[in-house]
Coordinates of C-alpha atoms in Angstrom, one line a residue:
L1 CA 1.1 249.7 127.8
A2 CA 1.3 246.9 130.4
A3 CA -1.0 248.5 133.0
P4 CA -4.2 246.9 131.7
W5 CA -2.6 243.5 131.6
V6 CA -1.3 243.9 135.2
G7 CA -4.8 244.6 136.3
L8 CA -6.2 241.5 134.5
L9 CA -3.5 239.3 135.9
A10 CA -3.7 240.5 139.5
D11 CA -6.0 238.6 141.8
E12 CA -7.0 236.2 138.9
V13 CA -9.4 238.8 137.4
W14 CA -8.8 237.2 134.0
L15 CA -9.9 233.8 135.4
R16 CA -13.1 235.3 136.8
N17 CA -13.8 237.0 133.5
A18 CA -13.3 233.7 131.6
E19 CA -15.5 231.8 134.1
S20 CA -18.3 234.4 133.7
A21 CA -18.2 234.2 129.9
N22 CA -18.2 230.4 129.9
K23 CA -21.1 230.3 132.4
R24 CA -23.2 232.7 130.2
A25 CA -22.4 230.6 127.1
Q26 CA -23.5 227.4 128.8
S27 CA -26.7 229.1 129.9
L28 CA -27.3 230.4 126.4
A29 CA -26.7 226.9 124.9
E30 CA -29.2 225.3 127.3
K31 CA -31.9 227.9 126.6
L32 CA -31.4 227.7 122.8
K33 CA -31.6 224.0 122.9
A34 CA -34.8 224.2 125.0
L35 CA -36.3 226.3 122.1
G36 CA -35.6 223.5 119.7
L37 CA -32.5 224.8 118.1
K38 CA -29.7 222.4 117.3
I39 CA -26.4 222.9 119.2
V40 CA -23.8 221.3 116.9
F41 CA -20.7 221.2 119.1
P42 CA -20.5 220.9 122.9
C43 CA -20.3 224.2 124.7
E44 CA -16.9 224.0 126.3
A45 CA -15.9 227.7 126.5
S46 CA -17.5 231.0 125.7
A47 CA -18.8 230.1 122.3
V48 CA -22.1 228.4 121.2
F49 CA -22.1 226.8 117.8
L50 CA -25.6 226.2 116.5
Q51 CA -27.6 225.6 113.4
L52 CA -29.8 228.5 112.4
P53 CA -32.2 229.0 109.5
D54 CA -31.6 232.1 107.3
P55 CA -34.9 233.8 108.1
L56 CA -34.1 233.6 111.9
V57 CA -30.6 235.0 111.3
K58 CA -31.9 237.9 109.3
K59 CA -34.4 238.8 112.0
L60 CA -31.8 238.6 114.8
H61 CA -29.4 240.8 112.8
E62 CA -32.2 243.3 112.2
R63 CA -32.7 243.5 115.9
G64 CA -29.0 244.4 116.4
W65 CA -27.5 241.0 117.4
Q66 CA -24.1 240.4 116.0
F67 CA -22.9 236.8 115.4
Y68 CA -21.3 235.2 112.4
K69 CA -21.5 232.2 110.1
F70 CA -18.9 229.6 111.1
I71 CA -19.4 226.7 108.7
E72 CA -21.5 226.6 105.5
P73 CA -24.3 226.5 105.0
D74 CA -26.1 227.2 108.3
I75 CA -23.8 226.9 111.3
Y76 CA -23.2 230.0 113.4
R77 CA -21.0 231.0 116.3
V78 CA -22.4 233.1 119.1
M79 CA -19.8 234.4 121.5
C80 CA -20.2 235.5 125.1
A81 CA -17.8 238.1 126.4
W82 CA -16.8 238.5 130.0
S83 CA -19.3 241.4 130.2
V84 CA -22.3 239.4 129.1
S85 CA -24.9 239.3 131.8
E86 CA -27.8 236.8 132.4
K87 CA -30.1 239.7 131.4
D88 CA -28.3 239.9 128.0
V89 CA -28.8 236.1 127.6
E90 CA -32.5 236.5 128.5
E91 CA -32.9 239.4 126.0
F92 CA -31.3 237.3 123.2
I93 CA -33.5 234.3 124.0
A94 CA -36.6 236.6 124.0
D95 CA -35.7 237.9 120.6
V96 CA -35.0 234.3 119.3
R97 CA -38.4 233.2 120.7
S98 CA -40.3 236.0 119.1
A99 CA -38.4 235.6 115.7
L100 CA -39.2 231.9 115.6

């Protein structure tokens, strides 16, 4: 049971994974802001909190993107995992752009 944890803790793999997730979230926040979307809290880790209108949320969910409402009525949390690539960010941004 401990083997996966040993692998993550060895050679600071966990830290590189966290840094990657945080970097992708920062990139995502900057690109969403450039599209005119409101980022409601500073992006300080792997989460982006933003205001999204319901029609945009519906279109993004229909395209397979998964994110969740955080605060009513229209604040959502978009998370970046360690495995999110810049290509993933660009694909999400492309879908947001076309859905707007």
